[in-house]
Amino acid sequence: MSVIYKAKLKAAKTAVSEKNYDYAYDLCHDLLELDATSYPVHILLGVSCQHMSKWSEGASVYEKAKLLPKANTLAWQGVCALYEASGDHAKHTEALRELCDRLIAEGNLQKAWECMQKVLVLLEGAGDVRRLVRALEELAPNGPYNALLDVNGADPQPPTIVDLLNRMYRLESDLDSRLIESEVNKRRTRLGAGPISRVRTEVRSEVYAESGLLTTLAQLVEHSMSGPVDQLLENEELYFECLFDRILFVEPRNEAVAQLVNLAEDLVSNDKCSRAFELLIEMDDVGDRAAELVPKLVELFPDSVLAPAARAWMRSDAVDADVANGDADVANGDARESPFAQLQVVKSMERMGRDRACVDAAARARNAQHEFSEKYGAQLPRSRLQVDLASAGSYLRIGPEHAGDAEELFRVCLEADAKCTEAALGLGLATCALGNNEEGCQILQQLVDSDPLNHRAWGGLANAQLAADNTSGAIHAYKQAIAVDPVCAEHHAGLADAYWRLGGEWRSDK
């Protein structure tokens, strides 16, 4: 190195320290003509360019410096300082990330975290939520910068993984909501957009496909398992609620449903989350768990969507049917998509003797059952059977003009449950109402043969025999019905009518 070169290099350093950047700039160019591979000169020239607002040249100088054999972090730090001074937040952010990578490669994790913290602050300040979330994801488990969370002594200290995931959850949840509303408002006015419900569904599908919220919540639950139980349950509820709302858009659906049910079981076992109770009640399909789940839902969550229907279910045997009917009517408004609630409406209409209302309610209930099955892949055979039985009975009571509808539904019920005596009884009565007395009597005879203590079946057979002018057969059946249920006035009245038809001395028995 010549004496002249050393003198100019010293002068350039002095000029930079004295903030005489124009002079330093000229000296650095002279020095590079003498030695184009001098790393210190590149750094000095980069600093001079920054203070002279020569952004493009300064960036180019630093990029060349990074490639020199003696390159160290000064070049990466210089690029960061240059873009910060220029106000180019996007390039400043990328430069900081590159500096972070360089520091990690050198093993300086403390400085790397401080650098990454600056990246997060920049993204948050710019309102770039999507990129901020992506940056946080890289710090999360399995992310390339996850090791930075274990750094000690950094300022500020890195967050815990649970704190990080909580922040990601809040950001992603807010981002998804804002994206959906913004896109729906944009599309709803387009020509041929269709119903707003369809537009919203399409937008939700697109947004959720790009969202990482469910993954974040799954990780949050996983990393909460070693902490306080209350915190774990709170995070499980967040995950459950989110998965519940997005279940239509998650693939594979069967795995998502299984995860949803598992979360619901854990929450219910800890008396948490009304929706978890509601899901398990629906999945139970008015089965063995209803006696446990339904009263508990009413007790813990009296204002939940399913609570009115749950109260109607609990009062199903009450003498005051108006009470149950009132609850079911509320359920019809608040829980239109609930198979359980719609079933209570059907049964309430049936108890009230409002047959046409029962038939209408049954149609809504079947629609709710179908949509639930499509959504969760769960069949609801018990609920469907109860709905069909109730509406078939209503059709039969409405009048002969609907006997065909009743017969069809009773046959559907028997296909679903060949041992359903109520369906067999109804089928026999409907068949007779259609004028097929012989076939109806055969069906009812088979029923009493298999269930001789069924007084309603005996009564039905008696009525069918009477309609077929088999008075003696009707008397025998009425007597059997009375033997099983001596206090049923309908059987006694039927027997009296049969005796009256015989005429003569038999009329005195009436």
XYZ file of C-alpha atoms in Angstrom, residues 85-491:
407
model
C -32.518 7.486 6.110
C -34.183 7.326 2.692
C -37.592 6.534 4.236
C -38.005 3.456 2.051
C -39.693 1.232 4.644
C -40.046 -1.789 2.368
C -36.352 -1.878 1.455
C -35.383 -1.036 5.035
C -37.392 -4.036 6.238
C -35.758 -6.382 3.737
C -32.305 -5.030 4.626
C -32.956 -5.683 8.314
C -34.011 -9.252 7.542
C -30.793 -9.795 5.609
C -28.804 -8.348 8.513
C -30.682 -10.693 10.847
C -29.689 -13.672 8.685
C -26.084 -12.503 8.708
C -26.029 -12.149 12.494
C -27.546 -15.602 12.944
C -24.864 -17.044 10.645
C -22.254 -15.415 12.854
C -23.930 -16.825 15.969
C -24.912 -13.432 17.359
C -28.524 -14.301 18.248
C -28.951 -11.409 20.664
C -28.254 -8.804 17.975
C -30.269 -10.857 15.495
C -33.336 -10.675 17.758
C -32.897 -6.917 18.200
C -32.768 -6.650 14.420
C -35.902 -8.771 14.005
C -37.677 -6.624 16.583
C -37.003 -3.609 14.366
C -38.555 -5.516 11.447
C -41.719 -6.146 13.475
C -41.928 -2.504 14.559
C -41.554 -1.332 10.967
C -44.260 -3.662 9.665
C -46.640 -2.731 12.455
C -46.007 0.972 11.938
C -46.677 0.619 8.219
C -49.980 -1.142 8.929
C -48.851 -4.099 6.819
C -50.686 -6.695 8.893
C -50.280 -9.559 6.427
C -46.488 -9.198 6.274
C -46.355 -8.674 10.037
C -48.200 -11.950 10.547
C -45.845 -13.716 8.145
C -42.866 -12.347 10.085
C -44.340 -13.580 13.350
C -44.992 -16.976 11.773
C -41.260 -17.224 11.073
C -40.641 -16.786 14.795
C -43.253 -19.390 15.706
C -42.504 -23.121 16.134
C -41.018 -24.652 12.964
C -40.260 -21.137 11.673
C -36.701 -20.233 10.524
C -36.274 -17.645 13.298
C -37.810 -19.611 16.171
C -34.425 -19.884 17.933
C -34.447 -16.110 18.500
C -37.174 -16.492 21.142
C -34.682 -18.292 23.406
C -32.233 -15.372 23.506
C -31.359 -14.012 26.958
C -30.232 -10.486 27.710
C -31.672 -8.882 24.588
C -33.421 -5.530 24.714
C -36.318 -5.842 24.421
C -36.524 -9.399 25.707
C -38.177 -11.795 23.191
C -41.784 -12.777 23.972
C -42.712 -16.244 25.139
C -44.059 -18.536 22.444
C -47.561 -18.288 23.955
C -47.410 -14.475 23.906
C -46.209 -14.558 20.313
C -49.010 -16.889 19.224
C -51.583 -14.780 21.060
C -50.400 -11.738 19.161
C -50.585 -13.641 15.889
C -54.116 -14.784 16.732
C -55.310 -11.234 17.344
C -53.704 -9.917 14.182
C -54.898 -12.751 11.934
C -58.416 -12.700 13.318
C -58.716 -8.960 12.727
C -57.128 -9.242 9.285
C -59.518 -11.983 8.152
C -62.543 -9.994 9.328
C -61.428 -6.804 7.584
C -60.590 -8.632 4.353
C -63.996 -10.325 4.275
C -65.949 -7.123 4.877
C -63.873 -5.157 2.385
C -64.208 -7.748 -0.381
C -67.923 -8.343 0.241
C -68.621 -4.603 0.015
C -66.623 -4.464 -3.196
C -68.341 -7.417 -4.886
C -71.930 -6.975 -3.761
C -72.518 -4.112 -6.180
C -71.168 -5.952 -9.215
C -73.574 -6.909 -11.959
C -74.711 -10.509 -11.479
C -73.120 -10.781 -8.035
C -76.081 -12.797 -6.746
C -77.469 -12.901 -3.200
C -75.324 -11.331 -0.498
C -75.209 -14.683 1.331
C -73.582 -16.324 -1.687
C -71.115 -13.467 -2.118
C -70.146 -13.693 1.547
C -69.671 -17.452 1.333
C -67.417 -17.120 -1.716
C -65.319 -14.422 -0.057
C -65.012 -16.356 3.197
C -63.841 -19.401 1.272
C -61.114 -17.387 -0.456
C -59.962 -15.562 2.676
C -59.925 -18.664 4.854
C -57.928 -20.552 2.235
C -55.102 -18.009 2.680
C -55.503 -17.599 6.434
C -53.163 -19.181 8.946
C -55.454 -18.541 11.914
C -56.422 -22.165 12.561
C -52.774 -23.250 12.479
C -51.889 -20.481 14.914
C -54.651 -21.498 17.322
C -53.693 -25.177 17.112
C -50.117 -24.231 18.067
C -51.416 -21.961 20.817
C -53.361 -24.852 22.348
C -50.364 -27.164 22.046
C -47.999 -24.713 23.774
C -50.544 -23.903 26.493
C -50.660 -27.494 27.723
C -47.743 -26.999 30.086
C -49.229 -23.811 31.549
C -52.232 -22.993 33.757
C -55.367 -25.033 33.078
C -57.555 -21.927 32.786
C -55.298 -20.552 30.069
C -55.393 -23.840 28.202
C -59.193 -23.960 28.324
C -59.427 -20.353 27.177
C -57.238 -21.121 24.167
C -59.118 -24.334 23.437
C -62.337 -22.321 23.375
C -60.799 -19.825 20.942
C -59.704 -22.680 18.687
C -63.081 -24.408 18.949
C -65.045 -21.242 18.108
C -62.849 -20.506 15.101
C -62.969 -24.080 13.789
C -66.728 -24.193 14.405
C -67.247 -21.071 12.277
C -64.959 -22.293 9.476
C -65.825 -25.984 9.379
C -67.403 -25.695 5.911
C -64.147 -24.388 4.488
C -61.678 -26.837 6.075
C -60.323 -29.888 4.293
C -60.205 -32.765 4.964
C -63.582 -32.164 6.605
C -63.764 -35.445 8.540
C -60.487 -34.729 10.341
C -61.608 -31.202 11.174
C -64.923 -32.478 12.562
C -63.118 -35.068 14.688
C -60.857 -32.318 16.055
C -63.894 -30.139 16.720
C -65.674 -32.882 18.652
C -62.543 -33.628 20.709
C -62.260 -29.972 21.657
C -65.966 -29.880 22.522
C -65.642 -32.908 24.798
C -62.773 -31.314 26.704
C -64.581 -28.003 27.047
C -67.846 -29.620 28.141
C -66.078 -31.738 30.720
C -64.861 -28.451 32.226
C -68.245 -26.695 31.917
C -66.943 -24.310 29.249
C -68.366 -22.930 25.984
C -72.077 -23.026 25.146
C -71.349 -23.875 21.524
C -69.446 -26.972 22.619
C -72.511 -28.142 24.548
C -74.733 -27.353 21.569
C -72.559 -29.322 19.162
C -72.492 -32.412 21.376
C -76.259 -32.208 21.899
C -76.766 -32.150 18.136
C -74.279 -34.973 17.600
C -75.986 -37.067 20.288
C -79.147 -37.057 18.137
C -81.558 -37.136 21.120
C -79.670 -40.134 22.465
C -78.436 -41.263 25.854
C -76.380 -38.150 26.637
C -79.267 -35.712 26.263
C -80.336 -36.230 29.885
C -76.866 -35.082 30.989
C -76.057 -32.381 28.432
C -79.379 -30.586 27.999
C -80.074 -29.623 31.655
C -76.447 -28.591 32.084
C -76.629 -26.300 29.073
C -79.707 -24.599 30.523
C -78.033 -24.227 33.912
C -74.669 -22.923 32.707
C -75.725 -20.974 29.624
C -79.368 -19.880 30.041
C -79.025 -17.345 27.214
C -77.451 -19.675 24.648
C -79.069 -20.143 21.247
C -80.157 -23.673 22.074
C -81.384 -22.955 25.617
C -85.057 -22.336 24.648
C -85.204 -25.618 22.758
C -83.426 -27.337 25.652
C -86.067 -26.065 28.062
C -88.784 -27.296 25.696
C -87.136 -30.737 25.679
C -86.982 -30.785 29.483
C -90.689 -29.897 29.715
C -91.849 -32.289 27.021
C -94.010 -34.259 29.471
C -95.471 -31.183 31.153
C -99.240 -30.885 31.366
C -99.012 -27.238 30.344
C -98.033 -27.698 26.727
C -98.199 -23.931 26.152
C -94.952 -23.531 28.105
C -93.078 -25.993 25.946
C -94.670 -24.550 22.837
C -93.526 -21.047 23.762
C -89.945 -22.200 24.222
C -90.028 -24.063 20.936
C -91.362 -21.021 19.090
C -88.395 -19.016 20.348
C -86.097 -21.797 19.193
C -87.657 -21.597 15.773
C -86.553 -17.996 15.515
C -83.098 -18.190 17.094
C -81.999 -21.657 16.071
C -83.347 -22.176 12.582
C -80.339 -24.280 11.589
C -80.453 -26.500 14.681
C -81.916 -30.010 14.135
C -82.433 -30.337 17.891
C -84.356 -27.059 18.154
C -86.457 -27.782 15.085
C -87.342 -31.217 16.464
C -88.654 -29.563 19.626
C -90.826 -27.286 17.488
C -92.280 -30.326 15.707
C -92.982 -32.179 18.925
C -94.474 -29.086 20.506
C -96.877 -28.608 17.591
C -97.791 -32.279 17.841
C -98.577 -32.023 21.566
C -100.693 -28.949 20.956
C -102.696 -30.711 18.262
C -101.645 -28.081 15.708
C -101.323 -30.611 12.918
C -100.809 -28.318 9.962
C -98.199 -26.347 11.899
C -96.541 -29.658 12.785
C -96.291 -30.625 9.104
C -94.743 -27.246 8.250
C -92.326 -27.499 11.165
C -91.322 -31.002 10.046
C -90.288 -29.651 6.641
C -88.048 -27.078 8.314
C -86.643 -29.729 10.639
C -85.722 -32.024 7.743
C -83.951 -29.135 6.046
C -81.976 -28.397 9.225
C -81.083 -32.093 9.559
C -79.902 -32.259 5.957
C -77.721 -29.160 6.290
C -76.229 -30.420 9.553
C -75.395 -33.773 7.967
C -73.792 -32.033 4.993
C -71.770 -29.821 7.307
C -70.547 -32.391 9.817
C -70.950 -35.693 7.983
C -73.119 -36.928 10.862
C -76.397 -38.712 10.229
C -79.295 -38.052 12.618
C -81.516 -41.140 12.321
C -83.297 -40.771 15.673
C -84.202 -37.126 15.088
C -85.366 -37.881 11.553
C -87.523 -40.770 12.764
C -89.197 -38.594 15.407
C -89.869 -35.822 12.906
C -91.322 -38.221 10.340
C -93.499 -39.963 12.931
C -94.903 -36.691 14.205
C -95.651 -35.289 10.743
C -97.129 -38.607 9.545
C -99.463 -38.636 12.546
C -100.450 -35.041 11.806
C -101.180 -35.865 8.182
C -103.417 -38.709 9.348
C -105.330 -36.446 11.721
C -105.744 -33.623 9.198
C -108.087 -35.763 7.123
C -108.481 -38.514 4.512
C -107.061 -36.258 1.785
C -103.615 -36.580 3.411
C -103.829 -40.296 4.248
C -101.497 -41.036 1.326
C -98.861 -38.653 2.714
C -99.213 -40.310 6.108
C -98.874 -43.815 4.646
C -95.743 -42.849 2.721
C -94.074 -41.364 5.782
C -94.993 -44.291 8.031
C -93.384 -46.648 5.511
C -90.253 -44.477 5.577
C -90.229 -44.772 9.357
C -90.481 -48.562 9.197
C -87.616 -48.681 6.724
C -85.567 -46.715 9.230
C -86.685 -48.848 12.191
C -88.544 -52.060 11.414
C -89.392 -52.494 15.109
C -91.074 -49.093 15.481
C -94.553 -50.014 16.734
C -95.818 -46.445 16.404
C -94.942 -46.483 12.705
C -96.603 -49.867 12.215
C -99.727 -48.648 13.995
C -99.825 -45.500 11.906
C -99.291 -47.430 8.691
C -102.180 -49.718 9.511
C -104.489 -46.791 10.269
C -103.369 -44.852 7.180
C -103.905 -47.884 4.991
C -107.425 -48.246 6.341
C -108.047 -44.522 5.819
C -107.164 -45.057 2.162
C -109.905 -47.680 1.969
C -107.592 -50.707 2.082
C -109.223 -52.169 5.174
C -108.088 -55.745 4.615
C -104.431 -54.784 4.272
C -104.721 -52.362 7.195
C -106.210 -55.055 9.431
C -103.385 -57.456 8.503
C -100.768 -54.854 9.452
C -102.469 -54.140 12.775
C -103.009 -57.851 13.515
C -99.280 -58.463 13.012
C -98.591 -55.592 15.386
C -100.765 -56.924 18.211
C -99.330 -60.404 17.682
C -95.826 -59.034 18.217
C -96.832 -56.526 20.912
C -99.966 -57.812 22.693
C -99.708 -55.178 25.459
C -100.009 -52.286 23.032
C -103.506 -50.992 23.773
C -103.304 -48.422 20.992
C -102.602 -51.192 18.497
C -105.622 -53.148 19.751
C -107.717 -50.000 19.533
C -106.491 -49.341 16.006
C -107.265 -52.901 14.973
C -110.736 -52.574 16.502
C -111.398 -49.367 14.575
C -110.196 -51.001 11.365
C -112.403 -54.065 11.945
C -115.369 -51.816 12.591
C -114.701 -49.894 9.367
C -114.550 -53.230 7.545
C -117.967 -54.206 9.035
C -116.350 -56.990 11.075
C -118.236 -56.068 14.237
C -117.447 -59.227 16.181
C -113.746 -58.819 15.409
C -113.932 -55.184 16.510
C -115.601 -56.184 19.839
C -112.848 -58.710 20.511
C -110.130 -56.136 19.777
C -111.783 -53.449 21.927
C -112.018 -55.885 24.830
C -108.307 -56.684 24.467
C -107.530 -52.955 24.422
C -109.607 -52.389 27.578
C -107.910 -55.327 29.298
C -104.562 -53.655 28.722
C -105.734 -50.115 29.540
C -109.040 -50.152 31.464
C -109.243 -46.361 31.840
C -109.021 -45.377 28.190
C -112.409 -43.810 27.411
C -111.854 -44.109 23.663
C -111.784 -47.923 23.852
